mmCIF file of C-alpha atoms in Angstrom:
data_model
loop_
_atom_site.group_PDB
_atom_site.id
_atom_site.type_symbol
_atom_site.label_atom_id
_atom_site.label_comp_id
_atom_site.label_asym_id
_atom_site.label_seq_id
_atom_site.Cartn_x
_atom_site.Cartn_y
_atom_site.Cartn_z
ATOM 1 C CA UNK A 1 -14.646 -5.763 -4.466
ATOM 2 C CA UNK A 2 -13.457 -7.576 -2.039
ATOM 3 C CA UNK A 3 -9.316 -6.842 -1.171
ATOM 4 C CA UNK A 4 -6.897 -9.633 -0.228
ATOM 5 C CA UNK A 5 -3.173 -8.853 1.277
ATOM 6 C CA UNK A 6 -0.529 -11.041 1.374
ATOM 7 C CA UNK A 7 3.498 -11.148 1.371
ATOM 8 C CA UNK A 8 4.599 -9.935 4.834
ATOM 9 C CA UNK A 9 7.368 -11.625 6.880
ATOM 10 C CA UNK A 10 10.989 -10.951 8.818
ATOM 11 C CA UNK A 11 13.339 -9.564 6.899
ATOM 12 C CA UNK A 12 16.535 -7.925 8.173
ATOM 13 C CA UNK A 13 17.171 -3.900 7.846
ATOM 14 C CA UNK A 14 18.015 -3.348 4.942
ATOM 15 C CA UNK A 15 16.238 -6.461 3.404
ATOM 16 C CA UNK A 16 13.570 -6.259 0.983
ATOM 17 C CA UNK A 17 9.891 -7.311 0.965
ATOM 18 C CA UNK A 18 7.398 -7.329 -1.619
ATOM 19 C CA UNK A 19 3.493 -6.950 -0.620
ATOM 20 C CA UNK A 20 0.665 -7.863 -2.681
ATOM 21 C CA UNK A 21 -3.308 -6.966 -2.779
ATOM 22 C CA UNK A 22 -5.190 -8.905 -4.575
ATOM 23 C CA UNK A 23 -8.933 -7.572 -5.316
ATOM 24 C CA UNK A 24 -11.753 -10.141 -6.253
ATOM 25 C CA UNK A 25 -13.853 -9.033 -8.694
ATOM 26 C CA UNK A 26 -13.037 -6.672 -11.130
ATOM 27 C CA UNK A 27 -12.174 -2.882 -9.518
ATOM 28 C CA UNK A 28 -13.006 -0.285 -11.558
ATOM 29 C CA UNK A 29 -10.089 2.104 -13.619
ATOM 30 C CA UNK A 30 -11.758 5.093 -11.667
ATOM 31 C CA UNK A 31 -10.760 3.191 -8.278
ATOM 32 C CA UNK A 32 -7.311 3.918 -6.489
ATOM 33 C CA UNK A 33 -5.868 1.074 -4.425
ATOM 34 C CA UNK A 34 -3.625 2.601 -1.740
ATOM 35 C CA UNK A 35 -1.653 1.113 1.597
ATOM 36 C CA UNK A 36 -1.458 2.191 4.876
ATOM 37 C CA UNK A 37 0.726 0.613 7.768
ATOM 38 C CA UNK A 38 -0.057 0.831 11.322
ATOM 39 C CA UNK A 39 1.769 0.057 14.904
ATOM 40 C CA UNK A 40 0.292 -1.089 17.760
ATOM 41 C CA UNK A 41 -1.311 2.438 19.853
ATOM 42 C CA UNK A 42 -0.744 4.459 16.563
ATOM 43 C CA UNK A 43 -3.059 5.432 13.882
ATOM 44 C CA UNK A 44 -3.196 4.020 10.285
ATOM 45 C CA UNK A 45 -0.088 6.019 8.405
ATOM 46 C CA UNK A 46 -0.469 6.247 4.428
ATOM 47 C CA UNK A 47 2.191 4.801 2.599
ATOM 48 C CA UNK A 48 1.707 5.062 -1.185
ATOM 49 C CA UNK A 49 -1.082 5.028 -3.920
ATOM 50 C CA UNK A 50 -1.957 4.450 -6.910
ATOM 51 C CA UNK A 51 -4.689 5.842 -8.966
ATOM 52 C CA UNK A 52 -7.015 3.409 -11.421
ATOM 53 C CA UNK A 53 -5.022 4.446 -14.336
ATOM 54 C CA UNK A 54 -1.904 3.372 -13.134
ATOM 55 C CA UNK A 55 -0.120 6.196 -14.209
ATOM 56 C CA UNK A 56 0.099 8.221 -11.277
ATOM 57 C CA UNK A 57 1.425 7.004 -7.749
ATOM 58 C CA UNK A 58 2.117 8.959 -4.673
ATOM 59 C CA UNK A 59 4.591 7.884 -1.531
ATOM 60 C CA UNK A 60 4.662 9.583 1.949
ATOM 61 C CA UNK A 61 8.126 11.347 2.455
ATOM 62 C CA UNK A 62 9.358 8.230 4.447
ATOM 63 C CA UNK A 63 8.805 5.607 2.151
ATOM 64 C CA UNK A 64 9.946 7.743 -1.392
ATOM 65 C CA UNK A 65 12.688 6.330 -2.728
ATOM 66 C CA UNK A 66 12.788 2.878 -1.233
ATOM 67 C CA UNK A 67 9.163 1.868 -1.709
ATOM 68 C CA UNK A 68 7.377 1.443 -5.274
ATOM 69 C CA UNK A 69 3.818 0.912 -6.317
ATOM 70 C CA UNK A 70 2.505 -0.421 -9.362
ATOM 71 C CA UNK A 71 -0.737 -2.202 -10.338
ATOM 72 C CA UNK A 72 -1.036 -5.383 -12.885
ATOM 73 C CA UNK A 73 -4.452 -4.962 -14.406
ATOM 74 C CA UNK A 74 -4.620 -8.130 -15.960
ATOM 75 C CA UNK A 75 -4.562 -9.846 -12.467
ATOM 76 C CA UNK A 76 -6.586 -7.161 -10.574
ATOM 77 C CA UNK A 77 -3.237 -7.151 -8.269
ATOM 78 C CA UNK A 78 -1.441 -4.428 -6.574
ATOM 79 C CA UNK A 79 2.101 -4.468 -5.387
ATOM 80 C CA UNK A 80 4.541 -2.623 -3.139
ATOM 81 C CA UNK A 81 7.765 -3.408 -4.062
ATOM 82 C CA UNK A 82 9.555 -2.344 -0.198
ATOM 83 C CA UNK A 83 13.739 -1.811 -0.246
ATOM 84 C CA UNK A 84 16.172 -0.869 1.897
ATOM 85 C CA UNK A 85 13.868 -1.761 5.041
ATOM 86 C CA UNK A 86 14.841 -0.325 8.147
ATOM 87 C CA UNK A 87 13.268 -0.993 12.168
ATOM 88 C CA UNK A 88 10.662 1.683 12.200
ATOM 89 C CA UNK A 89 8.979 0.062 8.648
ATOM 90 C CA UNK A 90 7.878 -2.563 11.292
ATOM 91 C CA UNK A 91 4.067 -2.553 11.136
ATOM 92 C CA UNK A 92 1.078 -4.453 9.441
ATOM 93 C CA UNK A 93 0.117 -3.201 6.411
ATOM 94 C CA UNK A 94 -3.112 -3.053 4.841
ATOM 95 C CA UNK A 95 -3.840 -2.504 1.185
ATOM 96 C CA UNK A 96 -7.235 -0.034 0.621
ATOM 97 C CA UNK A 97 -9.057 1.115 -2.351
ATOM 98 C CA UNK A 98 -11.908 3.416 -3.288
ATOM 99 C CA UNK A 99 -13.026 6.216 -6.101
ATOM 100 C CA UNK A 100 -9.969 8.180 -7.150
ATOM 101 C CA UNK A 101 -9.826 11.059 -4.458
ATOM 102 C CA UNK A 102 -8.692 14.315 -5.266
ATOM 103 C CA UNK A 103 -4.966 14.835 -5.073
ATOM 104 C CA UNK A 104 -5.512 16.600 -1.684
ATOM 105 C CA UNK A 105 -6.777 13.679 0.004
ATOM 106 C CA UNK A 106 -5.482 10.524 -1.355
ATOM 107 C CA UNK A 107 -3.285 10.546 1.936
ATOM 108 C CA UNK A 108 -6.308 10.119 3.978
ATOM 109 C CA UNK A 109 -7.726 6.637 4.929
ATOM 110 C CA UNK A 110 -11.262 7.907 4.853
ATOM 111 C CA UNK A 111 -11.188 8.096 1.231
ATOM 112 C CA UNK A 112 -11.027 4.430 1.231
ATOM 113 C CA UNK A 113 -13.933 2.577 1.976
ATOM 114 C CA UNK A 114 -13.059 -1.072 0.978
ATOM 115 C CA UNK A 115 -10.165 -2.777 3.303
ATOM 116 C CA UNK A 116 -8.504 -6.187 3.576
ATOM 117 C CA UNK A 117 -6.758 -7.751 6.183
ATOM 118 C CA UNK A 118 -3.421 -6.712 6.581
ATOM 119 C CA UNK A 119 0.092 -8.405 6.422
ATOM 120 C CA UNK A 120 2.440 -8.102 9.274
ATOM 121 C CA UNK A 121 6.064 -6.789 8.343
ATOM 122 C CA UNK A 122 8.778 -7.010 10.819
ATOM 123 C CA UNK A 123 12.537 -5.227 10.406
ATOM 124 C CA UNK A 124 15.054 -6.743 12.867
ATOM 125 C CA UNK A 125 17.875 -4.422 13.278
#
């Protein structure tokens, strides 16, 4: 599988944005597809998940509320659907997938060997 992200841009705080991965091939239902954003001297930051199923999502405490996941199956595509943007969203984001990890570690980007590129997302204030 083979993971391709797409949809960043400048938006203004408070704007909305919504990213897509697209996955070549066809991932399998046990596979999650998360995303992670990450700022220039920082570490990769987990955003949200969503497990093969499609059932079951989870959102860091910054994001909740504002930021949804879901998954169309019938076009191997993920989305994160990003309101009420603010400055400190700013980052490139990069969508990630791999075997459904257990609940305790879906937050970690270890768990996800497959990556694609990233998509830069800027918030002017």
């Amino acid at each position: 599988v083979q993971l391709q992200a797409s949809g960043g841009g400048l938006v203004e705080a408070g704007g909305s944005l919504r990213l897509s991965c697209a996955a070549s091939g066809r991932p399998s239902s046990r596979h999650a597809t998360a995303w992670f954003r990450q700022t220039p001297g920082e570490g990769r930051e987990f955003v949200a998940v969503i497990r093969g199923s499609g059932t079951t999502t989870y959102y860091a405490n910054s994001v909740r509320g504002r930021f949804t996941i879901s998954r169309d199956s019938t076009e191997n595509t993920v989305y994160l659907q990003m309101n009420s943007l603010k400055s400190e969203d700013t980052a490139v984001y990069y969508c990630a997938t791999g075997s459904n990890p257990i609940t305790s570690a879906v937050r970690s980007a270890s768990m996800y060997p497959v990556w694609g590129q990233g998509t830069l997302v800027t918030v002017s204030s």
